[in-house]
Tab-separated table of C-alpha atoms and ligand atoms in Angstrom:
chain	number	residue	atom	x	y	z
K	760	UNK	CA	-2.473	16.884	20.017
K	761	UNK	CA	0.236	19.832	20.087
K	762	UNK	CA	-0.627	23.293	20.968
K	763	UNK	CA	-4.538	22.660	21.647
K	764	UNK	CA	-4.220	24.886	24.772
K	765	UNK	CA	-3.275	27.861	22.321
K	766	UNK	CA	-7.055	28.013	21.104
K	767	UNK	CA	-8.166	28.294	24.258
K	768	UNK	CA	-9.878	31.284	25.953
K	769	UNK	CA	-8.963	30.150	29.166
K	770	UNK	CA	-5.722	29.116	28.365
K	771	UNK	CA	-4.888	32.662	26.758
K	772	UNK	CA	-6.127	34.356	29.751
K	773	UNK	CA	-3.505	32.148	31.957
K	774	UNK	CA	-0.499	33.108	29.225
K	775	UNK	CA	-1.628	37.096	29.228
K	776	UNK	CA	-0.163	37.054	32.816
K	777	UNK	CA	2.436	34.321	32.398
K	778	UNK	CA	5.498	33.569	30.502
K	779	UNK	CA	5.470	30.209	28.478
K	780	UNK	CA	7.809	28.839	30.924
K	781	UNK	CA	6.714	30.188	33.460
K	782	UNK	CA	3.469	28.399	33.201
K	783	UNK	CA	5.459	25.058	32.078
K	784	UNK	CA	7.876	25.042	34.875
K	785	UNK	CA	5.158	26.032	37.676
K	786	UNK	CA	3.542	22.565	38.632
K	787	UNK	CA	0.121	24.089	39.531
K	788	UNK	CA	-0.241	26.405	36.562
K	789	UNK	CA	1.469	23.524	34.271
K	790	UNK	CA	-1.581	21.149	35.773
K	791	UNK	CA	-4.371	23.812	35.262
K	792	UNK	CA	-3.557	24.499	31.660
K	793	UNK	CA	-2.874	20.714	30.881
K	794	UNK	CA	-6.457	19.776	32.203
K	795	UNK	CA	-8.181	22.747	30.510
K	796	UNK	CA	-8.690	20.541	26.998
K	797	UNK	CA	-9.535	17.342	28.921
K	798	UNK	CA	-12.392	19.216	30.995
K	799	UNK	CA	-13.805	21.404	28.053
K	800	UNK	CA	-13.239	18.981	25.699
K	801	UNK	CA	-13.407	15.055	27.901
K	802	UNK	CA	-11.252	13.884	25.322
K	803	UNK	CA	-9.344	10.261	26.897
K	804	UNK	CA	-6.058	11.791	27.344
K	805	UNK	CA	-4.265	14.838	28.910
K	806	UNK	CA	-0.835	16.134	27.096
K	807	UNK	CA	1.372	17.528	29.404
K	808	UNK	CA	2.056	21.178	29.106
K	809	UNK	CA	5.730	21.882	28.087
K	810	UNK	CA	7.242	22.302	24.734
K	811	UNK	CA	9.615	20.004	22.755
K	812	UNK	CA	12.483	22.724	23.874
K	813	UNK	CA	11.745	22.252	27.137
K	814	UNK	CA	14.553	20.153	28.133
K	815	UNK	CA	16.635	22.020	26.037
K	816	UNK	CA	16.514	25.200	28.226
K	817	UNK	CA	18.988	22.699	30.872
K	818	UNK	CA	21.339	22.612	28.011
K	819	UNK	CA	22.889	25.975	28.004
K	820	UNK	CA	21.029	26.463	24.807
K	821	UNK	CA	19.334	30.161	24.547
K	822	UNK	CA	15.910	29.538	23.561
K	823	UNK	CA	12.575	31.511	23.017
K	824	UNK	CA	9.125	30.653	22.140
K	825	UNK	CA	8.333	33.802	19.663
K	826	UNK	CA	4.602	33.396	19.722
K	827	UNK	CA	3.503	32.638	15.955
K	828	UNK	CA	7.414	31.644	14.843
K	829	UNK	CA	8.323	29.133	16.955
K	830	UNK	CA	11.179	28.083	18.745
K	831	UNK	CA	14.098	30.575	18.139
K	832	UNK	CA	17.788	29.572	19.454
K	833	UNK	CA	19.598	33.175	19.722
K	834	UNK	CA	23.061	31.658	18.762
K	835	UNK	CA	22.576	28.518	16.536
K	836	UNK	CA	24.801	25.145	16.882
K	837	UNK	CA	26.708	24.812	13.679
K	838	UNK	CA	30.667	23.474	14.741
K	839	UNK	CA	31.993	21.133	16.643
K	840	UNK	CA	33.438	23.744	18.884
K	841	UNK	CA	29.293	24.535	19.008
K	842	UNK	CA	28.249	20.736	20.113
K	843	UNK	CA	31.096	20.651	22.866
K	844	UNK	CA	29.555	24.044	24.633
K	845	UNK	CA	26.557	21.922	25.085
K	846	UNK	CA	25.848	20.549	28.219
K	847	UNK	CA	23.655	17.078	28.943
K	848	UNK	CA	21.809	18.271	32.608
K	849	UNK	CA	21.028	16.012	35.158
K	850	UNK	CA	17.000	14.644	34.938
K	851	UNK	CA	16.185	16.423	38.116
K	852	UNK	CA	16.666	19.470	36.729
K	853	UNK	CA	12.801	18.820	35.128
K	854	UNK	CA	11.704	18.136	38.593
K	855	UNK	CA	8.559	20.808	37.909
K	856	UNK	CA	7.403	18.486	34.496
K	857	UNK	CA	7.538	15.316	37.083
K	858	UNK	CA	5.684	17.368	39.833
K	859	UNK	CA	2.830	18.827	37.340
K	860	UNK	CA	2.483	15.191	36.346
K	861	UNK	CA	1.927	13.843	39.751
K	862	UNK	CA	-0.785	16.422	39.956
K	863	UNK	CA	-2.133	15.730	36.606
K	864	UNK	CA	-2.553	12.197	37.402
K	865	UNK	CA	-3.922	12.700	40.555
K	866	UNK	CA	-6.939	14.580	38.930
K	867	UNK	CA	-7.689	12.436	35.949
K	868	UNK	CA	-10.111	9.498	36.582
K	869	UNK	CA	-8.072	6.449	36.101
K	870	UNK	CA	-9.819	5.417	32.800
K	871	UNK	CA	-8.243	8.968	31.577
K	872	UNK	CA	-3.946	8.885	30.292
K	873	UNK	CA	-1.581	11.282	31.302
K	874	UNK	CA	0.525	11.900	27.931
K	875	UNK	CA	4.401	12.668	28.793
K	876	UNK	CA	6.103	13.710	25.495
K	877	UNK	CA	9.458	14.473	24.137
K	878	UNK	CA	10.828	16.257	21.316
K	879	UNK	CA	12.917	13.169	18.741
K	880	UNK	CA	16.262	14.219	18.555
K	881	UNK	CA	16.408	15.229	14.750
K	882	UNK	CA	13.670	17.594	15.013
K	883	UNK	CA	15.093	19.515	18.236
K	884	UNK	CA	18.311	19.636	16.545
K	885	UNK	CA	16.718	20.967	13.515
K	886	UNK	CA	15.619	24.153	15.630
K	887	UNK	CA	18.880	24.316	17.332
K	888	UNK	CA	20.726	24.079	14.051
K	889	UNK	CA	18.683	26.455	12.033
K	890	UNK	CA	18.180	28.554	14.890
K	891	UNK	CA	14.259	29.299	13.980
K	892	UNK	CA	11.661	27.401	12.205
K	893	UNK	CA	12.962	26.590	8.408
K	894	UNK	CA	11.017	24.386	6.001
K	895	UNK	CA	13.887	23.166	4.091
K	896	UNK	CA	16.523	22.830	7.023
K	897	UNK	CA	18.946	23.039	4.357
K	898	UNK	CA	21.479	23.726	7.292
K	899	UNK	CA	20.552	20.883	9.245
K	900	UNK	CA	21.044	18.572	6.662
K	901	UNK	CA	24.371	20.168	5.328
K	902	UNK	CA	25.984	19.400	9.548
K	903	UNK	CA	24.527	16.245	8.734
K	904	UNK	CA	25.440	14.986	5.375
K	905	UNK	CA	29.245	17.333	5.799
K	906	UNK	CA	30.188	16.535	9.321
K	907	UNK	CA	28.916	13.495	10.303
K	908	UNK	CA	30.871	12.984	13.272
K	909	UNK	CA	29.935	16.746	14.611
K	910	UNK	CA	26.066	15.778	14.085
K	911	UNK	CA	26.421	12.396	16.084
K	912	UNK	CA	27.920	13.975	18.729
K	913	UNK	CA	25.055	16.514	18.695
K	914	UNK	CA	22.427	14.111	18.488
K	915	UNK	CA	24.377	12.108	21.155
K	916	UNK	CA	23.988	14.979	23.913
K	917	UNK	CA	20.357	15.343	22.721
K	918	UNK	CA	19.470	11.451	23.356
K	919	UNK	CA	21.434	11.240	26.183
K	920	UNK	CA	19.623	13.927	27.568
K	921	UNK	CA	15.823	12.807	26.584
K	922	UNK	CA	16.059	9.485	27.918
K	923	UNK	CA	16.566	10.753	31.314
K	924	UNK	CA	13.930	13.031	30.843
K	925	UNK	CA	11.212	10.516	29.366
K	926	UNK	CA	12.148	7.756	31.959
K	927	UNK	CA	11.841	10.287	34.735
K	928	UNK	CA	8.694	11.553	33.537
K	929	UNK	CA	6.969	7.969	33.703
K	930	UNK	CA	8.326	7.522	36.764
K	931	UNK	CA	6.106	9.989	37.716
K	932	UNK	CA	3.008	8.333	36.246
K	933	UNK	CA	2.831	9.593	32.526
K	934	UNK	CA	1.219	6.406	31.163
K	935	UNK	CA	2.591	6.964	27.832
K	936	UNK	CA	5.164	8.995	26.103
K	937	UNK	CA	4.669	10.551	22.379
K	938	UNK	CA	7.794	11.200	20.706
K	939	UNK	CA	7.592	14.327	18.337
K	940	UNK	CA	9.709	13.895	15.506
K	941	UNK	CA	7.659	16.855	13.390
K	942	UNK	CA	9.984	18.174	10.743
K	943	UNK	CA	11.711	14.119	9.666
K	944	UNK	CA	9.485	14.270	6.621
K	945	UNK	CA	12.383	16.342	5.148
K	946	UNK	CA	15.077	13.157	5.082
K	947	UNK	CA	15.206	10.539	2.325
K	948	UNK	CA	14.846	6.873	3.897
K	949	UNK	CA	18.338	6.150	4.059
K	950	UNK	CA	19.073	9.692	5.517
K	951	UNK	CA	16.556	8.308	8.026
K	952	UNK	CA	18.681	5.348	8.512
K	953	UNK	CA	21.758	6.518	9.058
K	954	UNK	CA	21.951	9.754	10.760
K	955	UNK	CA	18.155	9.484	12.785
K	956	UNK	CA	16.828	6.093	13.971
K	957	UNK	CA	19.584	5.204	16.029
K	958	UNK	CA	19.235	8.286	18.476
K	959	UNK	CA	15.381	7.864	18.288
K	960	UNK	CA	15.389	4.086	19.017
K	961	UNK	CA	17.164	5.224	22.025
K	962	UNK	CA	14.826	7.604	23.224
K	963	UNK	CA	12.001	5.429	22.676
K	964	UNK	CA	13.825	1.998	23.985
K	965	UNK	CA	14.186	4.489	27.513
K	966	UNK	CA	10.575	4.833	27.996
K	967	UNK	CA	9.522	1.975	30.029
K	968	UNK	CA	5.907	2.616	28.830
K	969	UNK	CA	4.106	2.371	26.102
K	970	UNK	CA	5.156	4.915	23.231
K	971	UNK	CA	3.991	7.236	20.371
K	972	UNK	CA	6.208	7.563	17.912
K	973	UNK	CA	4.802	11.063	15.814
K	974	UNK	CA	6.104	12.290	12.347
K	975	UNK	CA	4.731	14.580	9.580
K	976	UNK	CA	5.034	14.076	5.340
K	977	UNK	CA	6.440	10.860	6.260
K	978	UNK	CA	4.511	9.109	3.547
K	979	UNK	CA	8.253	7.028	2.422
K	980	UNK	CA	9.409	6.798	6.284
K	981	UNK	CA	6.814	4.614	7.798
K	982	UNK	CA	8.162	1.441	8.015
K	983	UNK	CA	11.693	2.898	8.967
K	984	UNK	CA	10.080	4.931	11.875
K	985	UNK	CA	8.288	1.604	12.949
K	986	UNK	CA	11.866	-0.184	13.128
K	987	UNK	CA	13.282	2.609	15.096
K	988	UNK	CA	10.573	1.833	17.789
K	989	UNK	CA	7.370	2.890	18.781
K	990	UNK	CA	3.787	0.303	19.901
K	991	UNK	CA	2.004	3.885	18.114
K	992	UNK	CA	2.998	4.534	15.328
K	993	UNK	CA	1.284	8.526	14.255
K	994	UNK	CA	-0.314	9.243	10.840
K	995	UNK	CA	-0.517	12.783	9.114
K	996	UNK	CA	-3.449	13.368	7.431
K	997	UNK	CA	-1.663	13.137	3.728
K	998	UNK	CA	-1.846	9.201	4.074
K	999	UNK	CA	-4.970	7.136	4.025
K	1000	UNK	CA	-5.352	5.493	7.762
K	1001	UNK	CA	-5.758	2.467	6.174
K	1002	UNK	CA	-2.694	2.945	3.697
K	1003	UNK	CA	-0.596	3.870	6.078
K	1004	UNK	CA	-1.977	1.391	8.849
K	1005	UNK	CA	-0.881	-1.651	6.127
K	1006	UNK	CA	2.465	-0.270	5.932
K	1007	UNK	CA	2.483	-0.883	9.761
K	1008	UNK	CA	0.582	-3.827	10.303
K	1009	UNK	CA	2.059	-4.686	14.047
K	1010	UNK	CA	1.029	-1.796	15.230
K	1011	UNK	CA	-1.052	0.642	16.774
K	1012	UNK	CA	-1.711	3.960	14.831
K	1013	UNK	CA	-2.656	7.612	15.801
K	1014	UNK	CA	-4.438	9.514	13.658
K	1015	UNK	CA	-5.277	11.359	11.196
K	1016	UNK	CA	-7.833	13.820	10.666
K	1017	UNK	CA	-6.583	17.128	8.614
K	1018	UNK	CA	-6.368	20.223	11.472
K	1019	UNK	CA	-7.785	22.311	8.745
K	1020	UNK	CA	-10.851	20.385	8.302
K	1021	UNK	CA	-11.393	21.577	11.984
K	1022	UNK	CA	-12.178	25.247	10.636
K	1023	UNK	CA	-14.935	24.305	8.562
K	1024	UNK	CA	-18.836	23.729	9.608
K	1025	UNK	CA	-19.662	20.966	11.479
K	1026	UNK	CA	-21.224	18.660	8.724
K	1027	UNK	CA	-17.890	19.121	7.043
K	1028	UNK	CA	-16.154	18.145	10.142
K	1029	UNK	CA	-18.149	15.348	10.829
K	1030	UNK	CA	-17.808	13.865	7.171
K	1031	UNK	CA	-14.320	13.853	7.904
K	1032	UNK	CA	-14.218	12.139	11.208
K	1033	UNK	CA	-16.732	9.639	9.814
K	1034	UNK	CA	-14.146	8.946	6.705
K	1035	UNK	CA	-11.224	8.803	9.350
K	1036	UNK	CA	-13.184	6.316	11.438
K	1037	UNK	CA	-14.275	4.479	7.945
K	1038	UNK	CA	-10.863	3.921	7.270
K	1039	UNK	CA	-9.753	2.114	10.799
K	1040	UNK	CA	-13.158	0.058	10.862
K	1041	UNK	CA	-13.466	-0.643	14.156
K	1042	UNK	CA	-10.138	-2.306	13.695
K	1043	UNK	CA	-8.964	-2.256	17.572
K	1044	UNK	CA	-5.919	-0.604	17.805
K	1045	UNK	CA	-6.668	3.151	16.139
K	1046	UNK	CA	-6.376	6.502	18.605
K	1047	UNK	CA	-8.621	9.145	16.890
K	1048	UNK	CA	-6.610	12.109	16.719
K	1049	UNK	CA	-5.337	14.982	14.118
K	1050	UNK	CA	-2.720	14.033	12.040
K	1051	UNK	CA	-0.668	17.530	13.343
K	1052	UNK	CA	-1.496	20.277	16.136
K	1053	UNK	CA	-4.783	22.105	16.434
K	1054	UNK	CA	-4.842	24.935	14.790
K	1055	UNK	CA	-5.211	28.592	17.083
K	1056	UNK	CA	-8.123	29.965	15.408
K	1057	UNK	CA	-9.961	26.777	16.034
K	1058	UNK	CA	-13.761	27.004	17.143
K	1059	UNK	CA	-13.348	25.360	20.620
K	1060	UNK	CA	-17.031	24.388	20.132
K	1061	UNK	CA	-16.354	22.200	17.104
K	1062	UNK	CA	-13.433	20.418	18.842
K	1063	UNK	CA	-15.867	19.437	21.825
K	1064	UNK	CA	-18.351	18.557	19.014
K	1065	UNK	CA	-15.855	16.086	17.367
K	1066	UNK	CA	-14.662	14.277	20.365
K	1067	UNK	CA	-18.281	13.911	21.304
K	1068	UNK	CA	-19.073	12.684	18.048
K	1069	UNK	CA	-15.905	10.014	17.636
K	1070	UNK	CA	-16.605	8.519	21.599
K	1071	UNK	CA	-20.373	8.164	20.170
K	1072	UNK	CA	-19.272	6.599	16.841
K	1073	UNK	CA	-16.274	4.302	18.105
K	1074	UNK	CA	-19.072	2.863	21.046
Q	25	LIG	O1	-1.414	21.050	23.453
Q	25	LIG	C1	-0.560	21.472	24.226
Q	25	LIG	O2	-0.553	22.650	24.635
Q	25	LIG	C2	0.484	20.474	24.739
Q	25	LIG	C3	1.837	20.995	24.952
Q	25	LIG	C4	2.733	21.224	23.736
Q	25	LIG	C5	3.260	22.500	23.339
Q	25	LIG	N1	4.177	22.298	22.349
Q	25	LIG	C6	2.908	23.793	23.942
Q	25	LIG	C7	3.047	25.017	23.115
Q	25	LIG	C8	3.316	20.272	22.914
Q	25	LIG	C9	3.055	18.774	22.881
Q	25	LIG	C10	4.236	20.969	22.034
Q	25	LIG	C11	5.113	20.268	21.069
Q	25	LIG	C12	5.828	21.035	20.043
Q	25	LIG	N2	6.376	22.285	20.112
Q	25	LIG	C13	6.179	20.491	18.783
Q	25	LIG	C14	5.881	19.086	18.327
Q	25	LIG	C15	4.515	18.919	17.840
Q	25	LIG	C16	4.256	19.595	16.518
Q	25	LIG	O3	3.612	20.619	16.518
Q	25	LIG	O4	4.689	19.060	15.505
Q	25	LIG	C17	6.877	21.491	18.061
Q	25	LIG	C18	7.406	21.385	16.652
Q	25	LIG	C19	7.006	22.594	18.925
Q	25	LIG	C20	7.706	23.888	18.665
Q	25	LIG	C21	6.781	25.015	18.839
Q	25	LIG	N3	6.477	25.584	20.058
Q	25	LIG	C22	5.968	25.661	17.850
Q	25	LIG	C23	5.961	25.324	16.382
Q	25	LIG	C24	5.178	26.624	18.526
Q	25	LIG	C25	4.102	27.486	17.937
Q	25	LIG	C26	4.500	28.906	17.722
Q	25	LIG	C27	3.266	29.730	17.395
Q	25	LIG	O5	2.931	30.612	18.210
Q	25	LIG	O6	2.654	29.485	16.344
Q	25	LIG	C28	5.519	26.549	19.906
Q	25	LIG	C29	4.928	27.340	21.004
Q	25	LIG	C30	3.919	26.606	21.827
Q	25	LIG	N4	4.167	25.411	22.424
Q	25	LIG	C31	2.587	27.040	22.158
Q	25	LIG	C32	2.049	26.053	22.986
Q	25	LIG	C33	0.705	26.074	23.661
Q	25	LIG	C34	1.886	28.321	21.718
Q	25	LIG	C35	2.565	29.585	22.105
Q	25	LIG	C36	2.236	30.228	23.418
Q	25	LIG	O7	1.315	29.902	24.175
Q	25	LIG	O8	2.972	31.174	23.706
């Protein structure tokens, strides 16, 4: 999931000498740090390296990673005047993501998925709206609920942009793409609706590969992210599996052990895992996973423990 890299020794060695995007948009050092969970770790998948504001950086958008903030966009998108300025770049200008992928899936074995990803359109424009990280994105949803028209054209630019950028990344040989859509649990259904699904259906309809479709607190959005698209649908950990599996019964889920369980002893962490793994029953059709990012301070050593513990359990 998310951000594993960031607890890491090795990866924190590679970022005390490199910028985030430097390492992101240099195939070789993108490949290293994208391998370093799968090798410690031999978890089934590798997530590419990049950030959900990675594509945004060929939109004439300012943006920085400020390590433990976020995302910070130096002059936030609020008018219409705003939206215009943006630009929609061609899909080659990612050629590094493609290349690092190439590489990545030339050293996994082939039982082993490379994991493309993209940021969902709301949740991007959240950070480019707010301009940093905001819990209530009372701004986001004021462009959306007042101006309409402004936000659609936003959102427009965003999705015309990502479905370049997932197509082209499968095209490369991700075998799947996860769509992160992290901060959606903030919109009522119909919000959802109206002014989200149709820009993420488009995103995920551009894949040409099987798809992840990722939310958080989306407890009363489950169904409608289903309809928007998506064979995986992901669970946070604030919904029983099997809850919010029978609100999605056509499909695969993703999920959902708490992060913070993962900074606990081990017979903690393995009680949780176990009640995860209770909850799917063997019930094909279940990726283990977190239901959100690892957390930094995480004990490498547990993580390896888990994933060694789930392979043992699900065989
Ligand atoms: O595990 C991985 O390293 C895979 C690559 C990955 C990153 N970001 C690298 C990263 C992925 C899949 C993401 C997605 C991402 N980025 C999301 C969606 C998933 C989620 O968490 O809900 C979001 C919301 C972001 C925005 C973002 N970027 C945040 C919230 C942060 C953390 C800031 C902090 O320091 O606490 C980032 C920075 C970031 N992206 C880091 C990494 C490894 C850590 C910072 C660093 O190394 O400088």
């Amino acid at each position: 999931m998310r951000q594993a890299g960031r607890s890491l020794p090795e990866y924190r060695a590679i970022r005390e000498k490199h910028a985030f995007f430097d390492v992101a948009n240099t195939p070789e050092l993108c490949a290293t740090v994208t391998l370093q969970p799968v090798e410690r770790h031999d978890v089934d998948a590798a997530v590419m390296f990049a950030d959900i504001m990675t594509p945004v950086l060929g939109m004439g958008v300012g943006v920085e990673l400020v390590e433990g903030v976020g995302p910070v966009v130096a002059h936030p998108i609020r008018t219409r005047a705003d939206v215009d300025r943006v630009r929609v770049p061609d899909p080659e200008e990612f050629a590094p993501v493609y290349e690092a992928i190439r590489l990545v899936r030339a050293a996994l074995r082939a039982d082993q998925a490379v994991v493309g990803f993209c940021g969902a359109p709301f949740t991007v424009a959240s950070y480019l709206v707010e301009g940093r990280p905001s819990r209530e994105l009372n701004e986001t949803k004021r462009l959306m609920l007042a101006e309409p028209d402004t936000w659609a054209a936003l959102l427009d630019k965003l999705a015309a942009t990502f479905t370049g950028y997932v197509a082209a990344q499968v095209e490369a040989g991700a075998d799947a793409i996860q769509l992160f859509d992290s901060w959606i649990g903030t919109v009522s259904a119909e919000q959802y609706e109206r002014h989200v699904a149709p820009w993420s259906a488009r995103v995920l309809g551009a894949a040409h590969a099987p798809t992840i479709h990722f939310g958080t607190g989306t407890p009363h959005l489950l169904e409608a992210m289903a309809a928007a698209g998506g064979d995986v649908i992901g669970l946070d950990a604030r919904v029983p599996l099997d809850a919010g599996w029978s609100r999605v019964p056509d499909r695969a889920v993703q999920g959902n052990l708490d992060p913070a369980v993962l900074l606990c002893p081990w017979d903690v962490v393995r009680a949780g895992a176990d009640a995860v793994l209770a909850r799917a029953a063997g019930r094909p059709g279940h990726i283990f996973n977190l239901g959100h990012g690892v957390l930094p301070r995480t004990d490498p050593e547990i993580v390896t423990r888990l994933a060694a513990h789930v392979r043992e359990a699900g065989a």
